[in-house]
GROMACS .gro file of C-alpha atoms in nm:
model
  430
    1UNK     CA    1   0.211   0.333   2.131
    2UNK     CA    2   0.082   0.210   1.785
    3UNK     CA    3  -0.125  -0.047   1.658
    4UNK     CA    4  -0.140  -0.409   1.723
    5UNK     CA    5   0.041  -0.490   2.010
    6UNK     CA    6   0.073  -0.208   2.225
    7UNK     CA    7  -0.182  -0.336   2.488
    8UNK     CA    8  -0.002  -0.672   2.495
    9UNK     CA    9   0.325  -0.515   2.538
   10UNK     CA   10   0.165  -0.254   2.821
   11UNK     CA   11   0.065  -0.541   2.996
   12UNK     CA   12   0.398  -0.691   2.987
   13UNK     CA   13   0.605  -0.458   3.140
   14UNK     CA   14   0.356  -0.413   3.404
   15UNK     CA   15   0.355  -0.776   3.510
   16UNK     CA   16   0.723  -0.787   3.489
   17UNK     CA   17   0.755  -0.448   3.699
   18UNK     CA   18   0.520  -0.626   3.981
   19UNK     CA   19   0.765  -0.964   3.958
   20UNK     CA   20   1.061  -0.726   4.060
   21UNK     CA   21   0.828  -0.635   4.380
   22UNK     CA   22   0.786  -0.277   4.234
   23UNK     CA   23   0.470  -0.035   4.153
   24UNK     CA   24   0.326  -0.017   3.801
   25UNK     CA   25  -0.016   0.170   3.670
   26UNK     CA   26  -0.127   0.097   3.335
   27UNK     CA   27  -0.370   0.282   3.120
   28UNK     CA   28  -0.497   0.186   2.778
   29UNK     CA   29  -0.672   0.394   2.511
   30UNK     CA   30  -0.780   0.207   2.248
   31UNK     CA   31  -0.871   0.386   1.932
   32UNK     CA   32  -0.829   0.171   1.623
   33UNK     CA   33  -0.512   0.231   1.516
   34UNK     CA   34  -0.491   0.323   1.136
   35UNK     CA   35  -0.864   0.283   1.125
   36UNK     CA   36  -0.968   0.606   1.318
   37UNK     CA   37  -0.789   0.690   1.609
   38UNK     CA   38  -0.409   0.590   1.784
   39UNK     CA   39  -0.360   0.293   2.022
   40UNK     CA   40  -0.190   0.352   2.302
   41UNK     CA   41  -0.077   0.309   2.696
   42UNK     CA   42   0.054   0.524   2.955
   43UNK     CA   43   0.250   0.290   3.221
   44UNK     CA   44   0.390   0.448   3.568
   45UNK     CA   45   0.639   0.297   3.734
   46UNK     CA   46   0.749   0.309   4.076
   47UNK     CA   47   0.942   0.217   4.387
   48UNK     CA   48   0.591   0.186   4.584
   49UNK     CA   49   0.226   0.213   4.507
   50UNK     CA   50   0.141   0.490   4.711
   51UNK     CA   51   0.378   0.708   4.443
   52UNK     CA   52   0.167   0.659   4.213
   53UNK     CA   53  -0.062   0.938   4.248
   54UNK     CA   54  -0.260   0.939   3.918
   55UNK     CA   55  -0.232   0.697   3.573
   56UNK     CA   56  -0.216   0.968   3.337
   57UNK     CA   57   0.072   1.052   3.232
   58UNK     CA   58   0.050   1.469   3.212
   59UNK     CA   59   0.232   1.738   3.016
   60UNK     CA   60   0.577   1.701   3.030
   61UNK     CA   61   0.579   1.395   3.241
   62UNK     CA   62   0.720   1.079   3.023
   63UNK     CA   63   1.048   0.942   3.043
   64UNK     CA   64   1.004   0.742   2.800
   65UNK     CA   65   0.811   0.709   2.426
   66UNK     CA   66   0.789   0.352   2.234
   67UNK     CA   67   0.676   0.466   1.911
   68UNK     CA   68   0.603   0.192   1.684
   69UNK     CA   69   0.375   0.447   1.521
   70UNK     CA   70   0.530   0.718   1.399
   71UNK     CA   71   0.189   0.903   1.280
   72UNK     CA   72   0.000   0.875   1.540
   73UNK     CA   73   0.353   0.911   1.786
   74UNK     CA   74   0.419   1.316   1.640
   75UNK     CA   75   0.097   1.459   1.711
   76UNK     CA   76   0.092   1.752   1.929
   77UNK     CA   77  -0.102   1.538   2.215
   78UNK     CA   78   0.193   1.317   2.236
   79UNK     CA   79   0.461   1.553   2.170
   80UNK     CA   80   0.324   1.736   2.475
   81UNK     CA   81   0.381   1.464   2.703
   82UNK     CA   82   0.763   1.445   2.660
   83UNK     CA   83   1.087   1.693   2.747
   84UNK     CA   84   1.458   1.745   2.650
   85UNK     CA   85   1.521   1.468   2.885
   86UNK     CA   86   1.292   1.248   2.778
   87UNK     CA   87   1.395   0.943   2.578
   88UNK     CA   88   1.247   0.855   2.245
   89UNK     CA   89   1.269   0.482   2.052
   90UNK     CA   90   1.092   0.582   1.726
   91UNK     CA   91   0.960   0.277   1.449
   92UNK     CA   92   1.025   0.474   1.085
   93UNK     CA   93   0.870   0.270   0.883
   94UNK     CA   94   0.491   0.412   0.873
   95UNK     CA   95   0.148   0.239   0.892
   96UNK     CA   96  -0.153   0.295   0.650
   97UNK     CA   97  -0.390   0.540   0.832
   98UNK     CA   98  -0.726   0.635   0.744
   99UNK     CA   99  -0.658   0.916   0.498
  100UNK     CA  100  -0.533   0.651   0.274
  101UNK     CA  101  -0.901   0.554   0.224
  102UNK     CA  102  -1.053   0.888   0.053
  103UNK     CA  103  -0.676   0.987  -0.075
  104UNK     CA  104  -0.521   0.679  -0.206
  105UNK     CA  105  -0.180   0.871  -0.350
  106UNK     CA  106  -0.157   1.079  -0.001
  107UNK     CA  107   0.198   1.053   0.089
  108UNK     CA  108   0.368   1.033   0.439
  109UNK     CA  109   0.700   1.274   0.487
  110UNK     CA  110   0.871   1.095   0.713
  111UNK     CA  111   1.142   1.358   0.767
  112UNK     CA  112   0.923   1.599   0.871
  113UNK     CA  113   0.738   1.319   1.124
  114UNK     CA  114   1.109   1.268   1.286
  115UNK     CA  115   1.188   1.680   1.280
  116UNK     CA  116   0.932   1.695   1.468
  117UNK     CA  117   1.074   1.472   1.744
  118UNK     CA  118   1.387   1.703   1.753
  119UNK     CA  119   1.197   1.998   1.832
  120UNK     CA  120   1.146   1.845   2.181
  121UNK     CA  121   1.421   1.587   2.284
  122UNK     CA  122   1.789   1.602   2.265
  123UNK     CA  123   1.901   1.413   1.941
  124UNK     CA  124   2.096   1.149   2.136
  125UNK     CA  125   1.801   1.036   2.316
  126UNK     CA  126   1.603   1.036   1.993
  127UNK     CA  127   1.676   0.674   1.872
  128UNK     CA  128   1.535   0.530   1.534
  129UNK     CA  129   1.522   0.243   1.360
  130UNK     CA  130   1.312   0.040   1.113
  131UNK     CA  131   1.122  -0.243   1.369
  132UNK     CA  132   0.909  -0.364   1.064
  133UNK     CA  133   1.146  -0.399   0.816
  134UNK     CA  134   1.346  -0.577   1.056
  135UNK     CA  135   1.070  -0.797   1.162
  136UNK     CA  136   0.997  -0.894   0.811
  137UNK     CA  137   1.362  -0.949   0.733
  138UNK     CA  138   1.411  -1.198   1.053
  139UNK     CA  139   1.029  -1.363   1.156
  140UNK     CA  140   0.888  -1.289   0.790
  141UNK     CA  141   0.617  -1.060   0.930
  142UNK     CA  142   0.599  -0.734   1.158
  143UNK     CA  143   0.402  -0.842   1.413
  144UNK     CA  144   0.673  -0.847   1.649
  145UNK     CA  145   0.791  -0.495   1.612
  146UNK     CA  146   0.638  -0.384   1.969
  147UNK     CA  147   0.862  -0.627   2.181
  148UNK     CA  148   1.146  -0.607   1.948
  149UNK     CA  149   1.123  -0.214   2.059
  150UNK     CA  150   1.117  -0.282   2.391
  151UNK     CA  151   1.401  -0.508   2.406
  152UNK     CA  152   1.591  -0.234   2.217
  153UNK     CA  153   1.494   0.047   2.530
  154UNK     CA  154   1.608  -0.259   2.744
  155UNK     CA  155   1.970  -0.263   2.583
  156UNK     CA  156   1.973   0.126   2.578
  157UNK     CA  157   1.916   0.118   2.982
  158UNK     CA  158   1.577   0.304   2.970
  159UNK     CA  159   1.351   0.083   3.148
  160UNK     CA  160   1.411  -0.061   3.543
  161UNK     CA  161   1.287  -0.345   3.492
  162UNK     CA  162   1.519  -0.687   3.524
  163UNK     CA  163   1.623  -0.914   3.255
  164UNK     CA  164   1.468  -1.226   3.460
  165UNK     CA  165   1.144  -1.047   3.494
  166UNK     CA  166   1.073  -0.996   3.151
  167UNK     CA  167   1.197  -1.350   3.044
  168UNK     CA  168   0.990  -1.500   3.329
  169UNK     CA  169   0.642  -1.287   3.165
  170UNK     CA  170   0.767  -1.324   2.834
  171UNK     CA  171   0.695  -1.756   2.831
  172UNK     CA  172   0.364  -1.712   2.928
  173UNK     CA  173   0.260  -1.488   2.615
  174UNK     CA  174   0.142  -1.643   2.310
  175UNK     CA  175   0.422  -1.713   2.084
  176UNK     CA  176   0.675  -1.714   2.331
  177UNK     CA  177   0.966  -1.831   2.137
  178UNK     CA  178   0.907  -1.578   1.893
  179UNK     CA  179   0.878  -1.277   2.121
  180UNK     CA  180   1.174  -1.339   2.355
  181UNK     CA  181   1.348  -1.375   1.990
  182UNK     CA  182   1.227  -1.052   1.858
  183UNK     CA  183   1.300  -0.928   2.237
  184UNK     CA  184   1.656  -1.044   2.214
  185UNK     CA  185   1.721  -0.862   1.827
  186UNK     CA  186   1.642  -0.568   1.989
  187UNK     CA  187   1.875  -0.562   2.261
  188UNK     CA  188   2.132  -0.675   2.007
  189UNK     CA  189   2.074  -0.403   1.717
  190UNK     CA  190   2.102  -0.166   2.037
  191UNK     CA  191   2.412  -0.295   2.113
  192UNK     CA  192   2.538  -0.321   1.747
  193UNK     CA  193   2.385  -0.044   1.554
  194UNK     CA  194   2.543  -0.172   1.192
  195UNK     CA  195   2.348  -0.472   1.218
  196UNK     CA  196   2.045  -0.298   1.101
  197UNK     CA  197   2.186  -0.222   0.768
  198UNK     CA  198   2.330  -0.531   0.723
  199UNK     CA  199   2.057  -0.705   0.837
  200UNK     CA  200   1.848  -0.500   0.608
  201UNK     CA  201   2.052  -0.484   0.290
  202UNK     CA  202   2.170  -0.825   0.247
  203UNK     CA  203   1.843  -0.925  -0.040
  204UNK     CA  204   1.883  -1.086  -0.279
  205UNK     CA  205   1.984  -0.906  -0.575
  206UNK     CA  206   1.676  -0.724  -0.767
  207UNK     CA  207   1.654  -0.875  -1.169
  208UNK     CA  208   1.793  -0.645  -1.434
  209UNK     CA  209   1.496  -0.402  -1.553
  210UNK     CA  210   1.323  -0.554  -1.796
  211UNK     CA  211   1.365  -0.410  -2.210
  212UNK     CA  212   1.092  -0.206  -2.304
  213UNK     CA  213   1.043  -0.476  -2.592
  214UNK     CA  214   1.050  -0.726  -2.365
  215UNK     CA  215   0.783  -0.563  -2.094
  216UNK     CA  216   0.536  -0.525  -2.428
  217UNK     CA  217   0.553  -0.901  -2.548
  218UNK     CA  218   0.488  -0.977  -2.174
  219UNK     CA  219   0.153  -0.714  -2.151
  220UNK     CA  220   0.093  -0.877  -2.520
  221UNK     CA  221   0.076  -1.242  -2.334
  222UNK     CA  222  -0.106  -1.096  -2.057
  223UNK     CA  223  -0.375  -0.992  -2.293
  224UNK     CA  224  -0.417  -1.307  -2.455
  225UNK     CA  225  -0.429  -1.498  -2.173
  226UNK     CA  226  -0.736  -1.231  -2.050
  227UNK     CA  227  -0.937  -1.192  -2.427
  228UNK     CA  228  -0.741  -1.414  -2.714
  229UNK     CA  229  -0.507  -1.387  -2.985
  230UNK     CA  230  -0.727  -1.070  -3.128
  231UNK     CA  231  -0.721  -0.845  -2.846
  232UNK     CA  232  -0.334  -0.900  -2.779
  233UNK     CA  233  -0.284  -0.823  -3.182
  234UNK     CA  234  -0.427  -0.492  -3.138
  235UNK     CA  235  -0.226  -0.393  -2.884
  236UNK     CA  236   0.062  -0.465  -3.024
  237UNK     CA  237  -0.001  -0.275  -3.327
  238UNK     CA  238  -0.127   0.022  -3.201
  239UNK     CA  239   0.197   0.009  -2.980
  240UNK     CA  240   0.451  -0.091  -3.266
  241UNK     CA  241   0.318   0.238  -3.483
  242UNK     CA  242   0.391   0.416  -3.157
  243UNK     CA  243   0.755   0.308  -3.173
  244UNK     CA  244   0.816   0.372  -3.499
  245UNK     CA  245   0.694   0.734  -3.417
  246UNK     CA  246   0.889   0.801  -3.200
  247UNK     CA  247   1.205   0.661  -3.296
  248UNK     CA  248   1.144   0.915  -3.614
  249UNK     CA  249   1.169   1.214  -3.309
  250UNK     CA  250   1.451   1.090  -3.149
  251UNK     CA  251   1.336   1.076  -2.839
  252UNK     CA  252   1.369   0.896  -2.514
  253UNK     CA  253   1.230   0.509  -2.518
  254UNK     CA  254   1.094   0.527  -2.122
  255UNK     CA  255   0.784   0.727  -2.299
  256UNK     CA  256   0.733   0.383  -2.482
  257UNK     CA  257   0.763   0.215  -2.209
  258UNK     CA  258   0.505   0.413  -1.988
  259UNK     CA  259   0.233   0.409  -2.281
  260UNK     CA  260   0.287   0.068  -2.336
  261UNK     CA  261   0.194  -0.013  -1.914
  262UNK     CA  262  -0.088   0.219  -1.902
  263UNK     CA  263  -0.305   0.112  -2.193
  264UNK     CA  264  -0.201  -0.262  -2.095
  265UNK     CA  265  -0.394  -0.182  -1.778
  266UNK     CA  266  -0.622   0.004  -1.878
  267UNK     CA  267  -0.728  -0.296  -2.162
  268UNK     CA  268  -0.705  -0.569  -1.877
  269UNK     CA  269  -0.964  -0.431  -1.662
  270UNK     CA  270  -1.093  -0.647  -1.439
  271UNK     CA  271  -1.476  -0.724  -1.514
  272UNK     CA  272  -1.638  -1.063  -1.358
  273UNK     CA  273  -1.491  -1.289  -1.661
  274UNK     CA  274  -1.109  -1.122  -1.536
  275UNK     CA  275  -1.189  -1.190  -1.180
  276UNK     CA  276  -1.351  -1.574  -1.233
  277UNK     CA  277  -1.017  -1.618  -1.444
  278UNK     CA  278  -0.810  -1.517  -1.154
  279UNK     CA  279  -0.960  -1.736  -0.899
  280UNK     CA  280  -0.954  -1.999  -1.111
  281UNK     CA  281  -0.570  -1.984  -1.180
  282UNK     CA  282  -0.328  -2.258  -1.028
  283UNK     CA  283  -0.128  -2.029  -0.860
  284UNK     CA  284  -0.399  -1.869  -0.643
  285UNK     CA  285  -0.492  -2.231  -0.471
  286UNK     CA  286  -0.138  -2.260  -0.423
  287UNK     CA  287  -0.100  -1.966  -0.209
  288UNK     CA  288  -0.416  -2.046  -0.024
  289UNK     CA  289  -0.331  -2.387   0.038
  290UNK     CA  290   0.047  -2.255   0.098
  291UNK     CA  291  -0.093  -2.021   0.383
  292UNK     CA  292  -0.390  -2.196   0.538
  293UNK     CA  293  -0.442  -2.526   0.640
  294UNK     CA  294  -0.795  -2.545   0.651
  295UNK     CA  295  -0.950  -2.333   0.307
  296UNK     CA  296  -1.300  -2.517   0.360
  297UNK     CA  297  -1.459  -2.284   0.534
  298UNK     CA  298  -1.335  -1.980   0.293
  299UNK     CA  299  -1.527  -1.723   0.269
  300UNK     CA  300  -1.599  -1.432  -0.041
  301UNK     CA  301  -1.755  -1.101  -0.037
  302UNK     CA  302  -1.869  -1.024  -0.387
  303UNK     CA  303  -2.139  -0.727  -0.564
  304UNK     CA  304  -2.236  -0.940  -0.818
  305UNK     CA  305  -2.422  -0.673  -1.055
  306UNK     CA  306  -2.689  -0.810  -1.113
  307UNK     CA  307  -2.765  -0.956  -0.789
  308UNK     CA  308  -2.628  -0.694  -0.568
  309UNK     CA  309  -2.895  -0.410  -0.420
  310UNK     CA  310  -2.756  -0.035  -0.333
  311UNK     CA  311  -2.673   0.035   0.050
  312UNK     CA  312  -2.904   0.315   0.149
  313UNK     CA  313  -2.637   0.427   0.416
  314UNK     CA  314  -2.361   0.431   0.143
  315UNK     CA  315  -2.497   0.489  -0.204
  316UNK     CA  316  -2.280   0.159  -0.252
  317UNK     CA  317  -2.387  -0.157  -0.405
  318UNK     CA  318  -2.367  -0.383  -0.059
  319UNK     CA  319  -2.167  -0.691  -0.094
  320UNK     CA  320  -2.290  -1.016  -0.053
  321UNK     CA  321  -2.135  -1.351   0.130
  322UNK     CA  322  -2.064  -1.615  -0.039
  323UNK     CA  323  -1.893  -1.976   0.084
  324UNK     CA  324  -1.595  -2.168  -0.109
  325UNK     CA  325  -1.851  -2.353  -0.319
  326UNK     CA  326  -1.839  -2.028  -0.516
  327UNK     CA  327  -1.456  -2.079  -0.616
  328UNK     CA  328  -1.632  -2.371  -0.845
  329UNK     CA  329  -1.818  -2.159  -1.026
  330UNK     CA  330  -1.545  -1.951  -1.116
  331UNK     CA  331  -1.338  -2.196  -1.380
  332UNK     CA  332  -1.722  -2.193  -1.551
  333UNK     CA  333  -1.779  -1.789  -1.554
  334UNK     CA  334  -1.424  -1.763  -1.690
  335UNK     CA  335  -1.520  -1.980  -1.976
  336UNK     CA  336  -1.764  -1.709  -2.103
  337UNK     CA  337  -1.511  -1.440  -2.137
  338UNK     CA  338  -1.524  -1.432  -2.502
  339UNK     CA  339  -1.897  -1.298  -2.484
  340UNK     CA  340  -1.665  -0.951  -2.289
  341UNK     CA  341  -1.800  -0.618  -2.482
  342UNK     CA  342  -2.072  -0.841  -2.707
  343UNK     CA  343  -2.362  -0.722  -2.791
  344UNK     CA  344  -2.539  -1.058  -2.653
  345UNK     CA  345  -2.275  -1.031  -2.354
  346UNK     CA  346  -2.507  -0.978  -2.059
  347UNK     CA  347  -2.275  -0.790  -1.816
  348UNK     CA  348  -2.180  -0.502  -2.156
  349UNK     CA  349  -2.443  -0.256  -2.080
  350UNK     CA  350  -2.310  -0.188  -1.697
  351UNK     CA  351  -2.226   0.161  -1.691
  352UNK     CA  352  -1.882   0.050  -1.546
  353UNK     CA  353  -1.814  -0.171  -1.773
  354UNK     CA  354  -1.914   0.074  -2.086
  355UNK     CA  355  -1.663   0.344  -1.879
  356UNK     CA  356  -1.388   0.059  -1.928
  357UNK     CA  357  -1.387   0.014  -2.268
  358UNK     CA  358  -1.430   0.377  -2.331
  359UNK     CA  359  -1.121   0.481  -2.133
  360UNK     CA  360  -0.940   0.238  -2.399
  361UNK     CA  361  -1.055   0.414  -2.736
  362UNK     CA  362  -0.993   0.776  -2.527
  363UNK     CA  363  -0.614   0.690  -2.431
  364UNK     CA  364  -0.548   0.604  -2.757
  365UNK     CA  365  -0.700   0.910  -2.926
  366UNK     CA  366  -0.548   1.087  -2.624
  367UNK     CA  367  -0.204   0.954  -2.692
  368UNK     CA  368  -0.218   0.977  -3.083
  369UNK     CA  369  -0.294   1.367  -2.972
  370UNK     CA  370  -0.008   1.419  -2.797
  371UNK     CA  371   0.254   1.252  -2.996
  372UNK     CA  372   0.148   1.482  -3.300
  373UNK     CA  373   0.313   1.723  -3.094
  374UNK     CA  374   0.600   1.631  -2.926
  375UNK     CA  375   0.900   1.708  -2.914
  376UNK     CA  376   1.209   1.690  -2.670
  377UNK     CA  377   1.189   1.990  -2.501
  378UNK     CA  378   0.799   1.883  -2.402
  379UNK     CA  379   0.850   1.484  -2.358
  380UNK     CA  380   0.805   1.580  -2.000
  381UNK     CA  381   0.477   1.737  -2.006
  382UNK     CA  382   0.341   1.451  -2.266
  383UNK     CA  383   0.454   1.216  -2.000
  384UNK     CA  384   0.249   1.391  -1.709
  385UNK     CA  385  -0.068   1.368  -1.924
  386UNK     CA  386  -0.025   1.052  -2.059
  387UNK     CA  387   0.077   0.917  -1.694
  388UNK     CA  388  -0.245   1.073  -1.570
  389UNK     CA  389  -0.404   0.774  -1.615
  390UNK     CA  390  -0.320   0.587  -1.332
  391UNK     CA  391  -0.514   0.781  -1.120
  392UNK     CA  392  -0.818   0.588  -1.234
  393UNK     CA  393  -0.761   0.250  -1.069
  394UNK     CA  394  -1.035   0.063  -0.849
  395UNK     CA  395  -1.331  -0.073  -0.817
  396UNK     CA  396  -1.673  -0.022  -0.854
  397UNK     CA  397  -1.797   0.320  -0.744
  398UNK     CA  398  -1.453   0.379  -0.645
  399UNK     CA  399  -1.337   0.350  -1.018
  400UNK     CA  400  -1.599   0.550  -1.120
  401UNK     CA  401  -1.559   0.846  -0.934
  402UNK     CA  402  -1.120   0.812  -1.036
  403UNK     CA  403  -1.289   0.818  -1.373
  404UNK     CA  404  -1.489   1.143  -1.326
  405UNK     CA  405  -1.190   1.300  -1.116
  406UNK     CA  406  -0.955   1.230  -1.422
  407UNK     CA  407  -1.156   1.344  -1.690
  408UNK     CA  408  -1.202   1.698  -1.480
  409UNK     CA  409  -0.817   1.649  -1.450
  410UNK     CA  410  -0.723   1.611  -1.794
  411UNK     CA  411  -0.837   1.879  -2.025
  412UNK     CA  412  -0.643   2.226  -1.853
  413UNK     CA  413  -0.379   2.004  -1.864
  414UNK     CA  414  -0.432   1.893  -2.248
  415UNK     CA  415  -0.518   2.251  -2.333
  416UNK     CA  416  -0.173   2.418  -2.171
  417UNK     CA  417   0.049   2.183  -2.300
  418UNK     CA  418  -0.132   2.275  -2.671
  419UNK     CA  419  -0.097   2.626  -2.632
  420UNK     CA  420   0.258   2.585  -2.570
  421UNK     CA  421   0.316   2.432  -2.889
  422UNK     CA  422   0.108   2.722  -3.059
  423UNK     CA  423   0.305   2.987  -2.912
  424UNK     CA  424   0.668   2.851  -3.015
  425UNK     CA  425   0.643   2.908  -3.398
  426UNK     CA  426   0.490   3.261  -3.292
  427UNK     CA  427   0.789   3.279  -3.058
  428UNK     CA  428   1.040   3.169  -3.318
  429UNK     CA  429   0.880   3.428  -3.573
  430UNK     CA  430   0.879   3.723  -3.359
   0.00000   0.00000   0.00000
């Protein structure tokens, strides 16, 4: 079960079940993956067709779980279905699902995913590994994770099906070479567990963390390139008074550093001049042309503000279609950037865009505020506020409503950590 794939890889072991003159029943429930709803089969096999008395698979009834989902894999439905004999060959690495839409920061615990696993079958027939990782790491992309699964139950003995069967339904599947490959990687990391750590820690080695100085000139570049010399110029004041602040206190430099990021991004938003800039860059007709043969047909969907009408069913402005003669346009709308937060500019007066620039002047008040009163036994708390920023990140009505949820946020928090530094001269007194 899970995602793209699973009905392919159903069908696959059915048709190579039948080829070894046996029974097989397959049932699909489709339910759009990550985007409401699991994907999975339930395949019977047997000796005959006449023991094969129903499709579904009941309570207590599998033998064996592919789990390339682990999400939608540990639900209670599924969980149900298996029993201390049963056999489990469990993908860790998670998928995006649909709660990742209204709770962008919501986090997966993957430990508790897999405990739940343990609960029900015996820990040596609870086998995991990471398919997508490894997918990415050998084929550069995960689509293969589903066969390379399967060939990994193969090694481990768990399916009756013969080697010649599958290879024989394997050749007539799209991308043949490709899945009898990732087929064959899992029947070897099933026969060499240490592979997958080798396999998965031989990178290349990860560049030396940038200085803090360093990271600032690059946001300063980064801000010419997206307003001028100017704009950069006041960055890099406001942020060299910083450090000379707080080298006065002693304190830790990663507090520099995380200042320094946010109000870089918060300055670079990205209005229609930052986006027109963007598309208009070298490097982004490189990729394209890098991935796709054929970019003529290209297509963009854009809510050009003042073209762009509300969606009655959403509240939403609705985006509109546009073909790859708008990419020419771009180079031209980028040229105009200088007109950004003008009184002439015609794109100021958005609310969105008045937000933007508001959210600058408020972080800075916000973080001259806070370092007034630091010290190093509440750098911690001055980091949580000041780090509270980048929860407003977005677009559109999105943005907006990270905006509102911020600025609800951000005063109890602003108002404890001020009453703390009240009470410790009344503390110290007393």
């Amino acid at each position: 079960m899970g995602g793209t794939g699973v009905l392919t890889i159903a069908s696959l072991v059915g048709k190579a079940t039948v080829s070894d003159q046996h029974a097989a029943s397959v049932l699909d429930f489709t339910g759009l993956s990550q985007k409401n709803g699991a994907v999975f089969s339930q395949v019977r096999l047997a000796q005959q067709q006449d023991q094969i008395l129903s499709s579904r698979i009941g309570i207590k009834e599998s033998h064996l779980l592919l789990a390339n989902d682990l999400v939608a894999a540990s639900t209670t439905e599924m969980l149900q279905r298996l029993h201390s004999n049963s056999h489990v060959v469990l993908n860790l690495d998670v998928v995006p699902t649909a709660q990742f839409i209204q709770q962008r920061d919501h986090v997966i615990d993957v430990d508790r995913l897999v405990a739940r696993f343990k609960t029900v079958v015996q820990p040596a027939q609870l086998y995991m590994l990471h398919a997508h990782q490894l997918c990415e790491k050998i084929f550069g992309e995960t689509t293969f994770s589903h066969i390379l699964l399967l060939g990994f139950a193969w090694q481990k003995a768990l399916l009756p099906i013969s080697l010649a069967a599958l290879e024989h339904n394997i050749q007539y599947m799209p991308s043949a070479a490709e899945n009898w490959a990732a087929f064959s990687w899992g029947r070897i990391i099933a026969a060499q567990p240490q592979l997958e750590h080798q396999l998965l820690s031989n990178q290349q080695a990860l560049p030396e963390a940038v200085s803090i100085k360093a990271q600032i000139q690059i946001n300063a570049q980064q801000l010419r390139e997206y307003q001028n010399e100017q704009y950069a110029q006041r960055y890099l004041n406001f942020i060299h008074d910083l450090e000379a602040r707080l080298a006065r206190r002693h304190l830790e430099p990663e507090l520099l550093r995380s200042i320094a990021n946010n109000l870089y991004r918060i300055m670079a938003y990205k209005d229609e001049y930052e986006v027109a800039r963007l598309y208009s860059q070298p490097e982004f007709k490189q990729k394209l042309q890098a991935q796709f043969s054929h970019t003529q047909n290209i297509s963009l969907w854009l809510s050009p503000p003042l073209l762009s009408r509300i969606d009655p069913a959403t509240g939403r402005p609705k985006k509109m279609k546009f073909g790859a003669w708008i990419l020419k346009l771009m180079p031209i709308l980028a040229q105009f950037k200088w007109l950004r937060g003008q009184w002439f500019d015609p794109l100021a007066k958005n609310p969105e865009r008045v937000a933007e620039r508001q959210l600058i002047e408020d972080y800075m008040q916000l973080v001259n505020e806070v370092v007034n009163d630091l010290t190093a036994a509440n750098q911690q708390q001055a980091l949580e506020i000041l780090n509270l920023v980048n929860t407003v990140r977005g677009f559109g009505p999105v943005k907006m409503q990270a905006l509102e949820n911020y600025q609800q946020q951000l005063p109890p928090l602003l108002q404890h950590y001020q009453q703390k530094i009240r009470l410790i001269p009344l503390i110290t007194q007393a």
